[in-house]
Amino acid sequence: MGADDVRRVAEALASARSIVVASHVDPDGDAIGSTLALWHALQTTGATVLPVLARGTTPPATYAFLPGSSAYRQAGAVPPPDVFIALDTPNLARLGEAAELARAASFLVFIDHHPDGDDVGHVRIIDTAAAAVGEMLFDIIPALGLSVDKAVATCLFTAVMTDTGRFSYGNTSPRSLEIAADLVRHGADPSAIFRAVYESRSPGALRLIGRTLSRITLAAGGAIAYSWVTDDDLAETGALPEETENLVDQVRALGGADIVFLVKESAEGQRVSLRAKGAADVGSVARRFGGGGHAAAAGFTFSGDRAALLDVLVPALAEVLP
Ligand code: AMP
Ligand code: MN
Ligand code: MN
């Protein structure tokens, strides 16, 4: 984090009358947690501050427990702000319906940890070593002269917990754990947050996990494993689209698999979630298919059918196996 970048953001915030905070489409715990943390922290600035969704009308029910989740607005219902802060996305495309607001803002800031950014924005604070944007905000919020209270700590803990896979993926650093400890000191309740995110699923979501597990398919001698769910599965189990967020984690439980993926098939096409458990760079593969993400967690959307996707994706992944 450059001191000069933070100073420029602080200056923009000091004169702002309206501030929008937003993150990527299909938001995860880092997207929602970071957005609401910064939204809370900015309340003391005196500006009108709004968290804005990149798509849809409400944030995922999983994160409705977070303080401030009912403050979310649809992008179309908000006028262009003085300052727009984009979190957990490296570009405008991932901002969905909020991209137009970002473009129209007087001052545009990106705070992100993805490796595949373009150079849009007046200030870009990018740290690809951070496991979550929530980690970055733990430093940036105080550097902006704002404070980390219990609500902010709860949101940031959720962000770091989810992006590190409950402090277990390869991105979990000593810093991740130190920040988590500090957030608990600031009032975050790990077991309450854990229960809300991972043990408050609907019956439909669990039935969908059952379907996902029952379809696990191996390739490359077991080094690649995948599964899929369709819109029909959602309708038949009663699971919501947003309840597919962590479904790919079910596949990664398989021993011997270095790369796993989940295909979510809908009328819009095949949304693919790629995960590398070890050294493989699945982000490079996602970019070849027009998507993006990190080395260990990436995604893209494919417009053909599932068989056509598997024909090209499995060999492409086999090439990057460790
Ligand atoms: P997901 O599989 O949706 O949880 O996404 C895993 C990672 O890949 C996240 O960092 C996403 O921001 C990124 N990602 C997923 N889909 C896309 C996409 N279509 N374009 C760019 N990045 C993506
Ligand atoms: Mn994210
Ligand atoms: Mn993230």
Tab-separated table of C-alpha atoms and ligand atoms in Angstrom:
chain	number	residue	atom	x	y	z
A	1	MET	CA	0.000	0.000	0.000
A	2	GLY	CA	1.611	3.255	-1.147
A	3	ALA	CA	1.291	6.134	1.341
A	4	ASP	CA	0.786	8.486	-1.593
A	5	ASP	CA	-2.181	6.476	-2.929
A	6	VAL	CA	-3.824	6.435	0.494
A	7	ARG	CA	-3.250	10.203	0.842
A	8	ARG	CA	-4.947	10.825	-2.536
A	9	VAL	CA	-7.931	8.686	-1.505
A	10	ALA	CA	-8.131	10.512	1.852
A	11	GLU	CA	-8.137	13.871	0.034
A	12	ALA	CA	-10.905	12.760	-2.323
A	13	LEU	CA	-12.970	11.471	0.593
A	14	ALA	CA	-12.465	14.685	2.581
A	15	SER	CA	-14.272	16.774	-0.051
A	16	ALA	CA	-16.805	14.113	-1.144
A	17	ARG	CA	-20.495	14.620	-0.523
A	18	SER	CA	-21.435	11.237	-1.979
A	19	ILE	CA	-19.509	7.969	-1.900
A	20	VAL	CA	-20.426	4.608	-3.441
A	21	VAL	CA	-18.747	1.353	-2.419
A	22	ALA	CA	-19.273	-1.676	-4.671
A	23	SER	CA	-17.783	-5.009	-5.645
A	24	HIS	CA	-18.066	-7.752	-8.258
A	25	VAL	CA	-21.071	-9.624	-9.680
A	26	ASP	CA	-21.926	-12.941	-7.978
A	27	PRO	CA	-20.509	-11.513	-4.752
A	28	ASP	CA	-18.665	-13.730	-2.289
A	29	GLY	CA	-17.785	-13.137	1.352
A	30	ASP	CA	-14.845	-10.873	0.502
A	31	ALA	CA	-16.982	-8.788	-1.885
A	32	ILE	CA	-19.804	-8.271	0.626
A	33	GLY	CA	-17.664	-8.187	3.783
A	34	SER	CA	-15.185	-5.660	2.389
A	35	THR	CA	-17.919	-3.460	0.937
A	36	LEU	CA	-19.907	-3.332	4.180
A	37	ALA	CA	-16.761	-2.848	6.294
A	38	LEU	CA	-15.732	0.201	4.298
A	39	TRP	CA	-19.324	1.448	4.182
A	40	HIS	CA	-19.483	1.296	8.004
A	41	ALA	CA	-16.103	2.956	8.449
A	42	LEU	CA	-17.028	5.803	6.082
A	43	GLN	CA	-20.191	6.708	8.024
A	44	THR	CA	-18.184	9.169	10.129
A	45	THR	CA	-17.146	11.207	7.064
A	46	GLY	CA	-20.488	13.029	6.900
A	47	ALA	CA	-20.902	12.151	3.209
A	48	THR	CA	-23.834	10.124	1.878
A	49	VAL	CA	-22.296	6.645	1.632
A	50	LEU	CA	-24.049	3.782	-0.165
A	51	PRO	CA	-23.133	0.135	-0.744
A	52	VAL	CA	-24.229	-0.725	-4.292
A	53	LEU	CA	-24.856	-4.137	-5.854
A	54	ALA	CA	-23.276	-5.094	-9.167
A	55	ARG	CA	-26.417	-7.063	-10.053
A	56	GLY	CA	-29.821	-7.891	-8.591
A	57	THR	CA	-31.778	-6.343	-5.764
A	58	THR	CA	-30.412	-7.919	-2.584
A	59	PRO	CA	-27.071	-9.338	-1.438
A	60	PRO	CA	-26.870	-13.159	-1.012
A	61	ALA	CA	-28.921	-14.381	1.961
A	62	THR	CA	-25.771	-16.011	3.382
A	63	TYR	CA	-24.429	-12.534	4.194
A	64	ALA	CA	-27.706	-10.987	5.387
A	65	PHE	CA	-26.408	-11.423	8.957
A	66	LEU	CA	-23.728	-8.812	8.360
A	67	PRO	CA	-24.477	-5.423	9.881
A	68	GLY	CA	-25.462	-3.013	7.090
A	69	SER	CA	-26.570	-5.639	4.555
A	70	SER	CA	-29.991	-3.970	4.279
A	71	ALA	CA	-28.331	-0.693	3.210
A	72	TYR	CA	-27.491	-2.101	-0.256
A	73	ARG	CA	-28.936	-0.229	-3.236
A	74	GLN	CA	-29.358	-1.201	-6.876
A	75	ALA	CA	-26.913	0.584	-9.149
A	76	GLY	CA	-29.689	2.057	-11.287
A	77	ALA	CA	-31.280	3.755	-8.260
A	78	VAL	CA	-28.197	5.795	-7.324
A	79	PRO	CA	-26.868	9.024	-8.913
A	80	PRO	CA	-23.182	9.196	-9.951
A	81	PRO	CA	-21.143	9.803	-6.779
A	82	ASP	CA	-18.201	12.091	-6.098
A	83	VAL	CA	-16.119	9.055	-5.120
A	84	PHE	CA	-16.639	5.454	-6.239
A	85	ILE	CA	-14.626	2.754	-4.482
A	86	ALA	CA	-14.501	-0.618	-6.271
A	87	LEU	CA	-13.425	-3.570	-4.118
A	88	ASP	CA	-12.329	-7.130	-4.977
A	89	THR	CA	-12.502	-6.478	-8.705
A	90	PRO	CA	-9.625	-5.472	-10.978
A	91	ASN	CA	-11.746	-3.939	-13.739
A	92	LEU	CA	-15.034	-2.292	-14.708
A	93	ALA	CA	-16.455	-5.378	-16.436
A	94	ARG	CA	-16.763	-7.283	-13.143
A	95	LEU	CA	-18.754	-4.373	-11.658
A	96	GLY	CA	-21.772	-5.347	-13.777
A	97	GLU	CA	-24.574	-2.792	-13.529
A	98	ALA	CA	-22.435	-0.616	-11.237
A	99	ALA	CA	-19.794	-0.065	-13.942
A	100	GLU	CA	-21.674	2.911	-15.347
A	101	LEU	CA	-21.728	4.614	-11.929
A	102	ALA	CA	-18.005	3.980	-11.591
A	103	ARG	CA	-17.340	5.563	-14.984
A	104	ALA	CA	-19.486	8.581	-14.146
A	105	ALA	CA	-17.915	9.184	-10.704
A	106	SER	CA	-15.610	12.199	-10.285
A	107	PHE	CA	-13.001	10.042	-8.547
A	108	LEU	CA	-12.622	6.292	-9.028
A	109	VAL	CA	-10.635	4.050	-6.680
A	110	PHE	CA	-9.867	0.327	-7.026
A	111	ILE	CA	-8.747	-1.664	-4.002
A	112	ASP	CA	-8.086	-5.241	-5.050
A	113	HIS	CA	-5.925	-8.365	-4.818
A	114	HIS	CA	-6.472	-9.877	-8.295
A	115	PRO	CA	-3.458	-10.210	-10.605
A	116	ASP	CA	-5.289	-9.388	-13.839
A	117	GLY	CA	-6.155	-5.707	-13.584
A	118	ASP	CA	-6.246	-3.083	-16.313
A	119	ASP	CA	-5.211	0.499	-15.579
A	120	VAL	CA	-8.647	2.045	-15.054
A	121	GLY	CA	-9.237	4.360	-12.052
A	122	HIS	CA	-7.648	7.486	-10.535
A	123	VAL	CA	-6.062	5.452	-7.754
A	124	ARG	CA	-5.425	1.713	-7.779
A	125	ILE	CA	-4.295	0.034	-4.572
A	126	ILE	CA	-3.464	-3.529	-5.626
A	127	ASP	CA	-1.819	-6.160	-3.439
A	128	THR	CA	-1.749	-9.572	-5.079
A	129	ALA	CA	-0.106	-11.013	-1.944
A	130	ALA	CA	-3.165	-10.231	0.170
A	131	ALA	CA	-5.450	-13.234	0.690
A	132	ALA	CA	-8.522	-10.972	0.711
A	133	VAL	CA	-9.383	-7.338	0.140
A	134	GLY	CA	-10.572	-7.562	3.749
A	135	GLU	CA	-6.908	-7.899	4.776
A	136	MET	CA	-5.961	-4.798	2.801
A	137	LEU	CA	-8.789	-2.789	4.353
A	138	PHE	CA	-7.604	-3.727	7.836
A	139	ASP	CA	-4.592	-1.500	7.089
A	140	ILE	CA	-6.241	1.011	4.747
A	141	ILE	CA	-9.202	1.941	6.992
A	142	PRO	CA	-6.983	3.218	9.856
A	143	ALA	CA	-4.595	4.813	7.325
A	144	LEU	CA	-7.572	6.851	6.078
A	145	GLY	CA	-8.162	8.057	9.655
A	146	LEU	CA	-11.240	5.820	10.058
A	147	SER	CA	-11.781	3.278	12.796
A	148	VAL	CA	-12.331	-0.468	13.030
A	149	ASP	CA	-15.253	-1.012	15.397
A	150	LYS	CA	-17.124	-4.265	16.058
A	151	ALA	CA	-19.281	-3.948	12.907
A	152	VAL	CA	-16.237	-3.283	10.705
A	153	ALA	CA	-14.329	-6.140	12.384
A	154	THR	CA	-17.234	-8.546	11.808
A	155	CYS	CA	-17.382	-7.667	8.104
A	156	LEU	CA	-13.600	-7.870	7.649
A	157	PHE	CA	-13.369	-11.200	9.500
A	158	THR	CA	-16.049	-12.590	7.157
A	159	ALA	CA	-14.060	-11.349	4.154
A	160	VAL	CA	-10.789	-12.939	5.290
A	161	MET	CA	-12.409	-16.150	6.572
A	162	THR	CA	-14.200	-16.838	3.267
A	163	ASP	CA	-11.361	-15.923	0.874
A	164	THR	CA	-8.883	-18.083	2.830
A	165	GLY	CA	-11.315	-21.035	2.950
A	166	ARG	CA	-11.578	-20.682	6.742
A	167	PHE	CA	-7.833	-20.005	7.038
A	168	SER	CA	-6.823	-23.131	5.145
A	169	TYR	CA	-6.022	-22.338	1.474
A	170	GLY	CA	-2.502	-21.642	0.217
A	171	ASN	CA	-3.139	-17.880	0.403
A	172	THR	CA	-3.405	-18.052	4.225
A	173	SER	CA	-0.336	-16.158	5.453
A	174	PRO	CA	0.954	-15.285	8.921
A	175	ARG	CA	-0.522	-11.851	8.195
A	176	SER	CA	-3.985	-13.362	7.507
A	177	LEU	CA	-3.918	-15.049	10.902
A	178	GLU	CA	-2.547	-11.963	12.679
A	179	ILE	CA	-5.272	-9.807	11.140
A	180	ALA	CA	-7.907	-12.375	12.109
A	181	ALA	CA	-6.642	-12.305	15.707
A	182	ASP	CA	-6.770	-8.496	15.718
A	183	LEU	CA	-10.294	-8.535	14.292
A	184	VAL	CA	-11.398	-10.834	17.113
A	185	ARG	CA	-9.833	-8.342	19.562
A	186	HIS	CA	-11.903	-5.640	17.846
A	187	GLY	CA	-15.101	-7.587	18.518
A	188	ALA	CA	-15.528	-10.094	15.652
A	189	ASP	CA	-17.062	-13.358	16.938
A	190	PRO	CA	-15.483	-16.229	14.928
A	191	SER	CA	-17.940	-18.930	15.910
A	192	ALA	CA	-21.014	-16.756	15.283
A	193	ILE	CA	-19.623	-15.742	11.869
A	194	PHE	CA	-18.690	-19.351	11.062
A	195	ARG	CA	-22.184	-20.547	11.938
A	196	ALA	CA	-23.828	-17.806	9.887
A	197	VAL	CA	-21.749	-18.482	6.768
A	198	TYR	CA	-21.258	-22.267	6.847
A	199	GLU	CA	-23.927	-23.730	9.114
A	200	SER	CA	-27.059	-21.834	8.118
A	201	ARG	CA	-27.712	-23.516	4.778
A	202	SER	CA	-31.161	-24.236	3.412
A	203	PRO	CA	-32.312	-27.858	2.902
A	204	GLY	CA	-32.236	-27.182	-0.855
A	205	ALA	CA	-28.600	-26.101	-0.740
A	206	LEU	CA	-27.648	-29.342	1.042
A	207	ARG	CA	-29.572	-31.418	-1.509
A	208	LEU	CA	-27.654	-29.574	-4.220
A	209	ILE	CA	-24.391	-30.571	-2.495
A	210	GLY	CA	-25.650	-34.169	-2.690
A	211	ARG	CA	-26.139	-33.891	-6.453
A	212	THR	CA	-22.732	-32.266	-6.850
A	213	LEU	CA	-20.996	-35.053	-4.905
A	214	SER	CA	-22.878	-37.796	-6.751
A	215	ARG	CA	-21.582	-36.527	-10.127
A	216	ILE	CA	-17.896	-36.114	-9.342
A	217	THR	CA	-15.945	-37.205	-12.420
A	218	LEU	CA	-12.196	-37.802	-12.668
A	219	ALA	CA	-9.829	-36.974	-15.501
A	220	ALA	CA	-6.044	-37.060	-16.005
A	221	GLY	CA	-5.784	-40.144	-13.790
A	222	GLY	CA	-7.573	-38.409	-10.927
A	223	ALA	CA	-5.450	-35.243	-10.929
A	224	ILE	CA	-8.467	-33.336	-12.271
A	225	ALA	CA	-11.936	-33.709	-10.754
A	226	TYR	CA	-15.111	-31.934	-11.644
A	227	SER	CA	-18.857	-31.822	-11.204
A	228	TRP	CA	-21.770	-29.743	-12.424
A	229	VAL	CA	-25.159	-28.350	-11.503
A	230	THR	CA	-27.885	-27.047	-13.769
A	231	ASP	CA	-30.815	-24.664	-13.475
A	232	ASP	CA	-33.037	-27.775	-13.315
A	233	ASP	CA	-31.079	-28.934	-10.249
A	234	LEU	CA	-31.784	-25.594	-8.605
A	235	ALA	CA	-35.477	-25.811	-9.410
A	236	GLU	CA	-35.745	-29.428	-8.230
A	237	THR	CA	-33.794	-29.005	-4.980
A	238	GLY	CA	-35.093	-25.531	-4.187
A	239	ALA	CA	-31.552	-24.131	-3.885
A	240	LEU	CA	-30.996	-20.519	-4.930
A	241	PRO	CA	-28.390	-19.581	-7.578
A	242	GLU	CA	-26.407	-17.730	-4.889
A	243	GLU	CA	-26.228	-20.982	-2.893
A	244	THR	CA	-23.806	-22.367	-5.476
A	245	GLU	CA	-21.129	-19.935	-4.221
A	246	ASN	CA	-18.942	-22.438	-2.338
A	247	LEU	CA	-20.147	-25.584	-4.069
A	248	VAL	CA	-16.819	-26.160	-5.833
A	249	ASP	CA	-15.261	-26.652	-2.368
A	250	GLN	CA	-17.135	-29.952	-2.133
A	251	VAL	CA	-15.139	-31.255	-5.101
A	252	ARG	CA	-11.794	-30.135	-3.714
A	253	ALA	CA	-12.238	-32.496	-0.754
A	254	LEU	CA	-11.195	-35.338	-3.073
A	255	GLY	CA	-7.702	-36.734	-2.389
A	256	GLY	CA	-5.295	-36.863	-5.328
A	257	ALA	CA	-7.006	-34.070	-7.247
A	258	ASP	CA	-4.698	-31.126	-8.002
A	259	ILE	CA	-7.251	-29.150	-10.012
A	260	VAL	CA	-11.003	-29.216	-9.453
A	261	PHE	CA	-13.814	-27.398	-11.127
A	262	LEU	CA	-17.560	-26.964	-10.989
A	263	VAL	CA	-19.744	-26.067	-13.966
A	264	LYS	CA	-22.925	-24.116	-13.301
A	265	GLU	CA	-25.130	-24.505	-16.342
A	266	SER	CA	-27.883	-21.979	-17.005
A	267	ALA	CA	-29.595	-20.227	-19.888
A	268	GLU	CA	-26.706	-17.711	-19.864
A	269	GLY	CA	-24.155	-20.470	-20.522
A	270	GLN	CA	-21.715	-22.468	-18.430
A	271	ARG	CA	-20.167	-20.607	-15.488
A	272	VAL	CA	-16.995	-22.388	-14.501
A	273	SER	CA	-15.311	-22.170	-11.076
A	274	LEU	CA	-11.721	-23.422	-11.183
A	275	ARG	CA	-9.622	-24.247	-8.112
A	276	ALA	CA	-5.996	-25.389	-7.809
A	277	LYS	CA	-5.157	-27.192	-4.570
A	278	GLY	CA	-1.404	-27.002	-5.136
A	279	ALA	CA	0.937	-25.197	-7.484
A	280	ALA	CA	-1.104	-25.146	-10.726
A	281	ASP	CA	-2.095	-21.736	-12.131
A	282	VAL	CA	-5.752	-22.035	-13.104
A	283	GLY	CA	-5.988	-18.237	-13.500
A	284	SER	CA	-3.951	-18.517	-16.716
A	285	VAL	CA	-6.460	-21.051	-18.059
A	286	ALA	CA	-9.433	-18.884	-17.035
A	287	ARG	CA	-7.909	-15.939	-18.928
A	288	ARG	CA	-7.519	-18.089	-22.062
A	289	PHE	CA	-11.292	-18.623	-21.859
A	290	GLY	CA	-12.004	-14.919	-21.423
A	291	GLY	CA	-12.321	-14.942	-17.622
A	292	GLY	CA	-9.857	-14.277	-14.847
A	293	GLY	CA	-8.955	-14.717	-11.210
A	294	HIS	CA	-6.081	-15.862	-9.031
A	295	ALA	CA	-3.646	-18.749	-9.605
A	296	ALA	CA	-5.584	-20.921	-7.151
A	297	ALA	CA	-9.157	-19.662	-7.734
A	298	ALA	CA	-10.457	-18.440	-11.057
A	299	GLY	CA	-13.486	-18.524	-13.294
A	300	PHE	CA	-15.009	-17.820	-16.677
A	301	THR	CA	-18.245	-18.178	-18.624
A	302	PHE	CA	-18.494	-20.445	-21.684
A	303	SER	CA	-21.237	-20.103	-24.255
A	304	GLY	CA	-21.354	-23.650	-25.682
A	305	ASP	CA	-22.843	-26.769	-24.117
A	306	ARG	CA	-21.238	-28.762	-21.314
A	307	ALA	CA	-19.795	-31.489	-23.567
A	308	ALA	CA	-18.103	-28.882	-25.781
A	309	LEU	CA	-16.742	-27.154	-22.696
A	310	LEU	CA	-15.285	-30.354	-21.230
A	311	ASP	CA	-13.665	-31.192	-24.591
A	312	VAL	CA	-11.557	-28.053	-24.490
A	313	LEU	CA	-11.246	-27.358	-20.764
A	314	VAL	CA	-9.955	-30.713	-19.504
A	315	PRO	CA	-6.944	-30.768	-21.911
A	316	ALA	CA	-6.200	-27.099	-21.141
A	317	LEU	CA	-6.147	-27.876	-17.408
A	318	ALA	CA	-4.060	-31.019	-17.940
A	319	GLU	CA	-1.369	-28.776	-19.459
A	320	VAL	CA	-1.006	-26.755	-16.247
A	321	LEU	CA	-0.978	-29.697	-13.822
A	322	PRO	CA	2.015	-29.504	-11.478
B	1	AMP	P1	-15.642	-18.045	-8.415
B	1	AMP	O1	-15.280	-19.358	-8.999
B	1	AMP	O2	-16.828	-17.402	-9.059
B	1	AMP	O3	-15.709	-18.089	-6.914
B	1	AMP	O4	-14.435	-17.069	-8.747
B	1	AMP	C1	-13.107	-17.391	-8.387
B	1	AMP	C2	-12.189	-16.236	-8.726
B	1	AMP	O5	-12.172	-16.016	-10.138
B	1	AMP	C3	-12.598	-14.907	-8.113
B	1	AMP	O6	-11.430	-14.216	-7.765
B	1	AMP	C4	-13.322	-14.211	-9.225
B	1	AMP	O7	-13.221	-12.819	-9.083
B	1	AMP	C5	-12.624	-14.721	-10.468
B	1	AMP	N1	-13.579	-14.857	-11.591
B	1	AMP	C6	-14.636	-15.692	-11.647
B	1	AMP	N2	-15.304	-15.562	-12.813
B	1	AMP	C7	-14.667	-14.595	-13.509
B	1	AMP	C8	-14.873	-13.989	-14.798
B	1	AMP	N3	-15.883	-14.340	-15.595
B	1	AMP	N4	-14.007	-13.025	-15.169
B	1	AMP	C9	-12.974	-12.674	-14.370
B	1	AMP	N5	-12.718	-13.199	-13.166
B	1	AMP	C10	-13.544	-14.153	-12.721
B	2	MN	MN	-14.411	-12.107	-4.627
B	3	MN	MN	-11.267	-11.480	-2.808
